[in-house]
Amino acid sequence: MQRKITSLWGEKKVTLRQTPRAVTPFGGLSVFIAFLQKIGYPQQVSEHMPVHLQSPNAINPEETFTAFLIWVVAGARRFAHTAVLRTEKALHALLGIERFPSDDTIRNLFKRFRQSLVVQFYEPLWAWRLARVPERAGGYSLDSTVFEHYGEQEGVKRGYNPRKRGRASHHPLLAVLGEAGFILHGWLRSGNTRSDSGVVEFLKEALAKLESGKWIRVVRADSGFFAQELLQYLESLEQHYIVVARLTKWLKREAARVQTWRALDETYAVGEFRLKLLGWERERRFVVVREQVRETKRSLGRKLLEVPGYTFRVFVTNRAEAPEEIWRDYNQRACIEQRIEELKADLAADDFCLREFFATEAPFLGILMLFNLLGGFQRATGMSGYRQPSTLHAQVFLCGAILGRAAHRTVLRLSAA
């Protein structure tokens, strides 16, 4: 069967013919799959997979889980998108999978996960990957944040949502080793959970994954972590922290009362005060950054009625450096917001949802682990600079290839172009 078309420019004839050979646009994934083999991924997933199927016709759960990860790397954003890769015989050969699981098979695997199985599976995998993160002189910053995860499944509730008010969502928590871009810990929480609910337990679990507190030089967190219990816990560990303060009326009043400002330039000035909030056992240091409102650029922070023409950002910290140094250090965590956008836009971390809560948490944590695997892949291959998942997809993983045979061996011929 063949057809002829005319080129858009030049009006040259091009003949289209079918081929029985397996052709794939994802030949570049062979490099990532070789990386997974080299680091012992198959052995780790097989050893810790808590789901075991009795049927002789069932696809191995570890193969189904791996197919899900590869499927996400290839660009899937819904369970139904699996149909695209079920016909990818070349990719099946790279994975060593005879039958690629359907979307129902992948859903059914995650539906088997309960809370205990989620912990049993992911905890040792996280420890395995963390062991490959190099230690850093002076330690890493531990950046923590809250973001939204939408859907209509169990645990999705209407709660505080600054981006899409009134929309039901989950409220996941993330802790990231900032300089390494490694997601250390993640929780999926109900959407009507208070932003500071469970943050102490979450951070305890995150720090427990590390062999020593020397790994962390500072904990940086957004206002979702502004809670006396968390600050007390970090102080008990003698751990430095910089946390965005939630601007209650008392903090707004104190910020407006600051008299001593030190100008950094024409736009920014810094000040500080000490305050013991209601319910706190002692006073703490607050650093204030004042920014002049400009027409040419959007100003960050909150406006105060008592001080028109400026916006204010307030941080609570137990560090002794100058206010501008506290501010500059915190601003370095801006990369975590980029990582969250990559998790959503490039790896669809907020799209794979099932009715049951832990069935939704299982693929969510799988995508977080995939993000860490892609980071490890970049370090192992010696890539210069960081590349986000979509860039890896376009520059590395997309490569035309044809599956064939040569001397009784399977050969995948990659496009030299």
Short mmCIF file of C-alpha atoms in Angstrom, two decimals:
data_model
loop_
_atom_site.label_atom_id
_atom_site.label_comp_id
_atom_site.label_asym_id
_atom_site.label_seq_id
_atom_site.Cartn_x
_atom_site.Cartn_y
_atom_site.Cartn_z
CA MET A 1 0.00 0.00 0.00
CA GLN A 2 1.41 3.37 -0.99
CA ARG A 3 0.35 6.93 -1.58
CA LYS A 4 1.94 10.01 -3.11
CA ILE A 5 1.83 13.49 -1.70
CA THR A 6 3.20 16.78 -2.96
CA SER A 7 5.70 18.68 -0.83
CA LEU A 8 4.39 21.94 0.60
CA TRP A 9 7.15 23.96 -1.12
CA GLY A 10 8.70 23.05 -4.48
CA GLU A 11 5.84 20.70 -5.46
CA LYS A 12 8.03 17.59 -5.39
CA LYS A 13 6.38 14.19 -5.24
CA VAL A 14 6.96 12.10 -2.11
CA THR A 15 5.90 8.44 -2.01
CA LEU A 16 4.47 7.09 1.25
CA ARG A 17 4.85 3.36 1.89
CA GLN A 18 4.04 1.16 4.86
CA THR A 19 6.69 -1.02 6.47
CA PRO A 20 6.13 -4.16 8.57
CA ARG A 21 9.18 -3.30 10.67
CA ALA A 22 8.74 -1.83 14.16
CA VAL A 23 9.43 1.92 14.11
CA THR A 24 9.53 4.16 17.18
CA PRO A 25 10.09 7.86 17.84
CA PHE A 26 11.44 6.99 21.32
CA GLY A 27 14.75 5.36 20.39
CA GLY A 28 16.58 7.79 22.66
CA LEU A 29 14.95 6.16 25.68
CA SER A 30 17.47 3.36 25.18
CA VAL A 31 20.02 5.54 27.01
CA PHE A 32 17.73 6.01 30.02
CA ILE A 33 16.82 2.31 30.07
CA ALA A 34 20.54 1.40 29.99
CA PHE A 35 21.04 3.75 32.96
CA LEU A 36 18.25 1.99 34.89
CA GLN A 37 19.89 -1.37 34.20
CA LYS A 38 23.30 -0.13 35.30
CA ILE A 39 22.12 1.23 38.67
CA GLY A 40 20.26 -1.97 39.54
CA TYR A 41 16.73 -0.64 39.12
CA PRO A 42 15.14 -4.01 38.11
CA GLN A 43 16.55 -5.75 41.19
CA GLN A 44 15.42 -2.97 43.55
CA VAL A 45 11.85 -2.80 42.22
CA SER A 46 11.50 -6.60 42.14
CA GLU A 47 12.82 -6.95 45.68
CA HIS A 48 10.51 -4.36 47.24
CA MET A 49 7.34 -4.68 45.13
CA PRO A 50 4.64 -5.59 47.72
CA VAL A 51 2.01 -6.67 45.17
CA HIS A 52 2.11 -10.29 44.02
CA LEU A 53 -0.30 -11.77 41.46
CA GLN A 54 -1.21 -15.47 41.31
CA SER A 55 -2.54 -15.72 37.75
CA PRO A 56 -0.01 -17.21 35.29
CA ASN A 57 -1.34 -14.82 32.62
CA ALA A 58 -0.83 -11.69 34.72
CA ILE A 59 1.89 -9.20 33.81
CA ASN A 60 4.52 -8.91 36.54
CA PRO A 61 3.68 -5.92 38.81
CA GLU A 62 7.28 -4.61 38.58
CA GLU A 63 6.97 -4.60 34.77
CA THR A 64 3.64 -2.79 35.00
CA PHE A 65 5.12 -0.18 37.35
CA THR A 66 8.13 0.34 35.06
CA ALA A 67 5.87 0.65 32.04
CA PHE A 68 4.01 3.42 33.88
CA LEU A 69 7.27 5.36 34.51
CA ILE A 70 8.46 4.96 30.90
CA TRP A 71 5.02 5.93 29.71
CA VAL A 72 5.21 9.19 31.75
CA VAL A 73 8.71 9.95 30.42
CA ALA A 74 7.33 9.48 26.91
CA GLY A 75 4.76 12.21 27.57
CA ALA A 76 1.59 10.48 28.85
CA ARG A 77 -0.70 12.63 30.99
CA ARG A 78 -3.63 10.25 31.50
CA PHE A 79 -4.00 6.54 32.17
CA ALA A 80 -5.85 6.26 28.87
CA HIS A 81 -2.74 7.40 26.97
CA THR A 82 -1.20 3.95 27.38
CA ALA A 83 -2.67 2.92 24.03
CA VAL A 84 0.11 4.89 22.33
CA LEU A 85 2.88 2.68 23.71
CA ARG A 86 1.05 -0.67 23.49
CA THR A 87 1.99 -0.81 19.79
CA GLU A 88 5.61 0.29 20.38
CA LYS A 89 7.30 -3.07 19.71
CA ALA A 90 10.76 -1.47 19.62
CA LEU A 91 10.24 -0.01 23.10
CA HIS A 92 8.92 -3.37 24.34
CA ALA A 93 12.17 -4.98 23.15
CA LEU A 94 14.25 -2.40 25.07
CA LEU A 95 12.28 -3.06 28.24
CA GLY A 96 12.18 -6.83 27.76
CA ILE A 97 8.39 -6.78 28.15
CA GLU A 98 6.43 -9.17 25.95
CA ARG A 99 3.07 -7.55 26.69
CA PHE A 100 2.76 -3.85 27.48
CA PRO A 101 0.11 -3.35 30.18
CA SER A 102 -3.16 -1.64 29.35
CA ASP A 103 -4.44 1.39 31.24
CA ASP A 104 -6.76 -0.89 33.25
CA THR A 105 -3.81 -3.09 34.26
CA ILE A 106 -1.88 -0.07 35.51
CA ARG A 107 -4.92 1.29 37.36
CA ASN A 108 -5.56 -2.09 38.97
CA LEU A 109 -1.95 -2.28 40.19
CA PHE A 110 -2.20 1.08 41.97
CA LYS A 111 -5.65 0.22 43.35
CA ARG A 112 -4.03 -2.63 45.29
CA PHE A 113 -1.89 -0.18 47.25
CA ARG A 114 -2.90 0.62 50.81
CA GLN A 115 -1.00 2.86 53.21
CA SER A 116 1.21 0.04 54.48
CA LEU A 117 2.06 -1.10 50.95
CA VAL A 118 2.92 2.46 49.87
CA VAL A 119 5.44 2.71 52.74
CA GLN A 120 6.74 -0.83 52.20
CA PHE A 121 7.46 -0.15 48.52
CA TYR A 122 8.70 3.44 48.39
CA GLU A 123 10.73 3.80 51.60
CA PRO A 124 13.54 1.41 50.56
CA LEU A 125 13.54 2.81 47.01
CA TRP A 126 14.04 6.32 48.39
CA ALA A 127 16.89 5.13 50.61
CA TRP A 128 18.49 3.44 47.58
CA ARG A 129 18.40 6.63 45.53
CA LEU A 130 19.45 8.89 48.41
CA ALA A 131 22.58 6.76 48.90
CA ARG A 132 23.69 7.92 45.44
CA VAL A 133 23.35 11.64 46.21
CA PRO A 134 26.87 12.98 46.88
CA GLU A 135 27.55 14.71 50.18
CA ARG A 136 28.10 18.46 49.91
CA ALA A 137 30.62 20.53 51.83
CA GLY A 138 28.63 22.78 54.16
CA GLY A 139 25.46 20.74 53.68
CA TYR A 140 22.33 21.11 51.56
CA SER A 141 19.41 23.43 52.03
CA LEU A 142 16.17 21.55 52.71
CA ASP A 143 13.35 23.36 50.94
CA SER A 144 9.76 22.54 51.87
CA THR A 145 6.57 23.67 50.20
CA VAL A 146 2.86 22.98 49.63
CA PHE A 147 1.23 22.76 46.19
CA GLU A 148 -2.13 21.78 44.66
CA HIS A 149 -3.17 18.46 43.11
CA TYR A 150 -6.62 18.55 41.47
CA GLY A 151 -9.24 15.88 40.78
CA GLU A 152 -12.49 14.38 42.06
CA GLN A 153 -11.16 11.42 44.04
CA GLU A 154 -10.98 10.49 47.71
CA GLY A 155 -9.32 13.20 49.79
CA VAL A 156 -10.04 16.00 47.31
CA LYS A 157 -11.71 18.73 49.37
CA ARG A 158 -12.28 22.45 49.20
CA GLY A 159 -9.76 24.23 51.37
CA TYR A 160 -7.29 27.10 51.26
CA ASN A 161 -6.20 27.41 47.64
CA PRO A 162 -4.53 30.74 46.80
CA ARG A 163 -4.27 29.98 43.08
CA LYS A 164 -7.78 28.67 42.28
CA ARG A 165 -10.08 29.73 45.08
CA GLY A 166 -12.95 27.38 45.83
CA ARG A 167 -11.63 24.53 43.68
CA ALA A 168 -11.34 21.11 45.31
CA SER A 169 -7.80 19.72 45.49
CA HIS A 170 -5.24 17.73 47.42
CA HIS A 171 -2.52 19.59 49.35
CA PRO A 172 0.72 17.64 48.82
CA LEU A 173 3.86 18.45 50.83
CA LEU A 174 7.34 18.28 49.33
CA ALA A 175 10.83 18.44 50.84
CA VAL A 176 13.70 18.94 48.38
CA LEU A 177 17.48 18.98 48.78
CA GLY A 178 17.82 22.32 47.03
CA GLU A 179 21.32 22.21 45.55
CA ALA A 180 20.91 18.58 44.38
CA GLY A 181 17.36 18.98 43.06
CA PHE A 182 16.54 15.72 44.86
CA ILE A 183 13.03 15.21 46.26
CA LEU A 184 13.70 13.85 49.72
CA HIS A 185 10.11 13.31 50.86
CA GLY A 186 6.53 13.76 49.72
CA TRP A 187 3.07 13.50 51.26
CA LEU A 188 -0.35 13.57 49.63
CA ARG A 189 -2.87 15.29 51.93
CA SER A 190 -6.58 16.02 51.84
CA GLY A 191 -7.44 19.42 50.35
CA ASN A 192 -9.22 20.74 53.43
CA THR A 193 -6.15 20.12 55.61
CA ARG A 194 -4.72 23.24 57.25
CA SER A 195 -1.54 24.25 55.47
CA ASP A 196 0.54 23.78 58.65
CA SER A 197 -1.17 20.53 59.70
CA GLY A 198 1.27 17.65 60.11
CA VAL A 199 4.31 19.67 59.05
CA VAL A 200 6.34 18.63 62.11
CA GLU A 201 5.70 14.93 61.46
CA PHE A 202 6.42 15.45 57.78
CA LEU A 203 9.76 17.13 58.48
CA LYS A 204 10.65 14.50 61.07
CA GLU A 205 10.13 11.81 58.45
CA ALA A 206 12.16 13.78 55.90
CA LEU A 207 15.12 14.32 58.25
CA ALA A 208 14.96 10.69 59.40
CA LYS A 209 15.87 9.65 55.86
CA LEU A 210 19.26 11.32 56.30
CA GLU A 211 22.08 9.64 58.18
CA SER A 212 23.09 12.85 59.93
CA GLY A 213 21.85 16.36 60.54
CA LYS A 214 25.14 17.53 59.01
CA TRP A 215 23.53 16.95 55.61
CA ILE A 216 21.37 20.05 56.14
CA ARG A 217 22.76 23.58 56.55
CA VAL A 218 19.37 25.32 56.64
CA VAL A 219 15.67 24.51 56.36
CA ARG A 220 13.81 26.95 54.09
CA ALA A 221 10.04 26.83 53.90
CA ASP A 222 7.06 28.83 52.69
CA SER A 223 4.27 30.16 54.89
CA GLY A 224 2.52 26.79 54.92
CA PHE A 225 5.19 25.73 57.45
CA PHE A 226 4.86 28.79 59.71
CA ALA A 227 3.97 27.02 62.95
CA GLN A 228 5.35 27.30 66.48
CA GLU A 229 5.60 23.48 66.76
CA LEU A 230 7.85 23.30 63.69
CA LEU A 231 10.12 26.14 64.85
CA GLN A 232 10.46 24.53 68.28
CA TYR A 233 11.33 21.18 66.71
CA LEU A 234 14.05 22.70 64.52
CA GLU A 235 15.44 24.66 67.46
CA SER A 236 15.60 21.46 69.52
CA LEU A 237 17.80 19.99 66.77
CA GLU A 238 19.89 23.20 66.67
CA GLN A 239 18.93 23.39 63.01
CA HIS A 240 18.99 26.75 61.19
CA TYR A 241 15.77 27.80 59.47
CA ILE A 242 14.26 30.56 57.33
CA VAL A 243 10.47 30.38 57.11
CA VAL A 244 8.10 32.83 55.44
CA ALA A 245 5.86 34.33 58.13
CA ARG A 246 2.11 34.24 57.67
CA LEU A 247 1.09 37.89 57.87
CA THR A 248 -1.40 37.95 60.71
CA LYS A 249 -2.67 41.32 61.94
CA TRP A 250 -0.03 41.30 64.70
CA LEU A 251 2.84 40.78 62.25
CA LYS A 252 1.43 43.39 59.89
CA ARG A 253 1.31 45.86 62.76
CA GLU A 254 4.92 45.15 63.78
CA ALA A 255 6.16 45.36 60.19
CA ALA A 256 4.47 48.74 59.79
CA ARG A 257 6.12 49.94 63.03
CA VAL A 258 9.70 49.25 61.91
CA GLN A 259 11.55 52.57 62.07
CA THR A 260 15.09 51.60 61.11
CA TRP A 261 15.40 50.68 57.44
CA ARG A 262 18.64 50.04 55.60
CA ALA A 263 18.37 50.76 51.89
CA LEU A 264 19.91 48.15 49.58
CA ASP A 265 19.15 50.17 46.43
CA GLU A 266 16.45 52.52 45.16
CA THR A 267 13.78 49.80 45.42
CA TYR A 268 14.60 47.53 48.35
CA ALA A 269 15.23 48.13 52.04
CA VAL A 270 15.53 45.74 54.97
CA GLY A 271 14.71 45.89 58.66
CA GLU A 272 14.01 43.55 61.53
CA PHE A 273 12.21 43.16 64.85
CA ARG A 274 11.75 40.59 67.59
CA LEU A 275 8.30 39.43 68.65
CA LYS A 276 6.62 36.79 70.79
CA LEU A 277 3.34 35.83 69.12
CA LEU A 278 0.26 34.68 71.02
CA GLY A 279 0.78 31.09 72.16
CA TRP A 280 4.54 31.17 71.60
CA GLU A 281 6.89 30.33 74.44
CA ARG A 282 9.47 32.95 73.48
CA GLU A 283 10.19 35.77 71.10
CA ARG A 284 11.87 35.17 67.74
CA ARG A 285 13.69 37.22 65.15
CA PHE A 286 11.74 38.52 62.13
CA VAL A 287 13.42 39.93 59.03
CA VAL A 288 11.42 42.36 56.88
CA VAL A 289 12.05 43.16 53.21
CA ARG A 290 10.35 46.32 51.95
CA GLU A 291 9.91 46.81 48.22
CA GLN A 292 8.77 50.01 46.55
CA VAL A 293 5.80 49.53 44.26
CA ARG A 294 6.70 50.19 40.63
CA GLU A 295 4.57 50.49 37.52
CA THR A 296 7.10 48.65 35.36
CA LYS A 297 7.42 45.52 37.50
CA ARG A 298 5.11 43.51 39.71
CA SER A 299 6.11 43.77 43.35
CA LEU A 300 6.20 40.67 45.53
CA GLY A 301 4.91 40.59 49.09
CA ARG A 302 1.85 42.12 50.74
CA LYS A 303 0.70 45.73 50.90
CA LEU A 304 -0.03 47.33 54.26
CA LEU A 305 -2.65 50.04 54.61
CA GLU A 306 -0.47 51.85 57.16
CA VAL A 307 2.45 52.15 54.70
CA PRO A 308 1.20 52.89 51.17
CA GLY A 309 3.52 52.59 48.18
CA TYR A 310 5.39 49.51 49.45
CA THR A 311 5.02 45.76 49.70
CA PHE A 312 6.43 43.71 52.56
CA ARG A 313 7.84 40.21 52.99
CA VAL A 314 8.52 38.86 56.47
CA PHE A 315 10.70 35.88 57.42
CA VAL A 316 11.23 34.26 60.81
CA THR A 317 14.74 32.88 61.37
CA ASN A 318 17.17 31.77 64.05
CA ARG A 319 20.19 32.80 62.02
CA ALA A 320 22.30 35.83 62.96
CA GLU A 321 23.36 37.11 59.53
CA ALA A 322 22.36 40.50 58.20
CA PRO A 323 18.73 40.75 56.98
CA GLU A 324 19.76 40.99 53.33
CA GLU A 325 21.77 37.76 53.63
CA ILE A 326 18.73 35.98 55.07
CA TRP A 327 16.63 37.26 52.18
CA ARG A 328 19.18 36.29 49.52
CA ASP A 329 19.55 32.81 50.98
CA TYR A 330 15.81 32.27 50.96
CA ASN A 331 15.53 33.52 47.38
CA GLN A 332 17.79 30.68 46.27
CA ARG A 333 14.90 28.32 46.94
CA ALA A 334 13.10 29.78 43.93
CA CYS A 335 14.29 26.70 42.04
CA ILE A 336 11.85 24.55 44.03
CA GLU A 337 8.95 26.43 42.43
CA GLN A 338 10.45 25.61 39.03
CA ARG A 339 10.75 21.93 40.02
CA ILE A 340 7.07 21.89 41.03
CA GLU A 341 6.06 23.35 37.67
CA GLU A 342 8.18 20.68 35.96
CA LEU A 343 6.52 17.94 37.99
CA LYS A 344 3.13 19.24 36.84
CA ALA A 345 3.86 20.33 33.28
CA ASP A 346 6.48 17.76 32.23
CA LEU A 347 5.65 14.68 34.33
CA ALA A 348 1.93 15.23 35.00
CA ALA A 349 2.30 14.76 38.77
CA ASP A 350 -1.16 16.26 39.32
CA ASP A 351 -2.98 14.30 36.62
CA PHE A 352 -2.91 10.57 37.52
CA CYS A 353 -5.84 10.24 39.89
CA LEU A 354 -7.92 7.30 41.09
CA ARG A 355 -10.92 7.19 43.42
CA GLU A 356 -9.07 5.73 46.39
CA PHE A 357 -6.67 8.02 48.28
CA PHE A 358 -3.67 5.68 48.50
CA ALA A 359 -4.26 4.46 44.96
CA THR A 360 -3.71 8.10 43.94
CA GLU A 361 -0.72 8.54 46.26
CA ALA A 362 1.06 5.51 44.74
CA PRO A 363 1.47 6.95 41.19
CA PHE A 364 2.13 10.41 42.70
CA LEU A 365 5.13 9.06 44.64
CA GLY A 366 6.16 7.06 41.58
CA ILE A 367 6.44 10.29 39.59
CA LEU A 368 8.47 11.90 42.39
CA MET A 369 10.84 8.91 42.23
CA LEU A 370 10.99 9.23 38.44
CA PHE A 371 12.03 12.87 38.85
CA ASN A 372 14.91 11.73 41.08
CA LEU A 373 15.88 9.03 38.57
CA LEU A 374 16.03 11.62 35.77
CA GLY A 375 18.27 13.79 37.99
CA GLY A 376 20.54 10.83 38.66
CA PHE A 377 20.60 10.08 34.92
CA GLN A 378 21.89 13.59 34.21
CA ARG A 379 24.62 13.32 36.85
CA ALA A 380 25.68 9.87 35.63
CA THR A 381 25.93 10.94 31.98
CA GLY A 382 27.93 14.05 32.85
CA MET A 383 25.52 16.55 31.32
CA SER A 384 26.61 20.14 31.79
CA GLY A 385 23.99 22.06 33.73
CA TYR A 386 20.49 20.97 34.67
CA ARG A 387 17.91 20.00 32.04
CA GLN A 388 14.24 19.83 32.89
CA PRO A 389 12.31 16.66 31.90
CA SER A 390 10.71 18.23 28.82
CA THR A 391 14.17 19.25 27.57
CA LEU A 392 15.47 15.71 28.07
CA HIS A 393 12.42 14.47 26.19
CA ALA A 394 13.10 16.74 23.21
CA GLN A 395 16.91 16.59 23.11
CA VAL A 396 17.61 13.00 24.18
CA PHE A 397 14.61 10.68 24.30
CA LEU A 398 12.99 11.63 20.98
CA CYS A 399 15.01 9.77 18.34
CA GLY A 400 13.62 7.83 15.39
CA ALA A 401 14.61 4.16 15.42
CA ILE A 402 13.82 0.89 13.60
CA LEU A 403 13.84 -2.53 15.24
CA GLY A 404 15.47 -5.33 13.29
CA ARG A 405 17.66 -8.42 13.43
CA ALA A 406 21.32 -9.00 12.56
CA ALA A 407 23.20 -12.27 13.09
CA HIS A 408 20.34 -13.64 15.21
CA ARG A 409 20.50 -10.63 17.50
CA THR A 410 17.95 -7.89 18.10
CA VAL A 411 19.19 -4.56 16.72
CA LEU A 412 17.66 -1.12 17.21
CA ARG A 413 18.89 1.20 14.48
CA LEU A 414 18.87 4.83 15.69
CA SER A 415 18.60 7.75 13.31
CA ALA A 416 22.06 9.27 12.83
CA ALA A 417 20.39 12.66 12.33
#
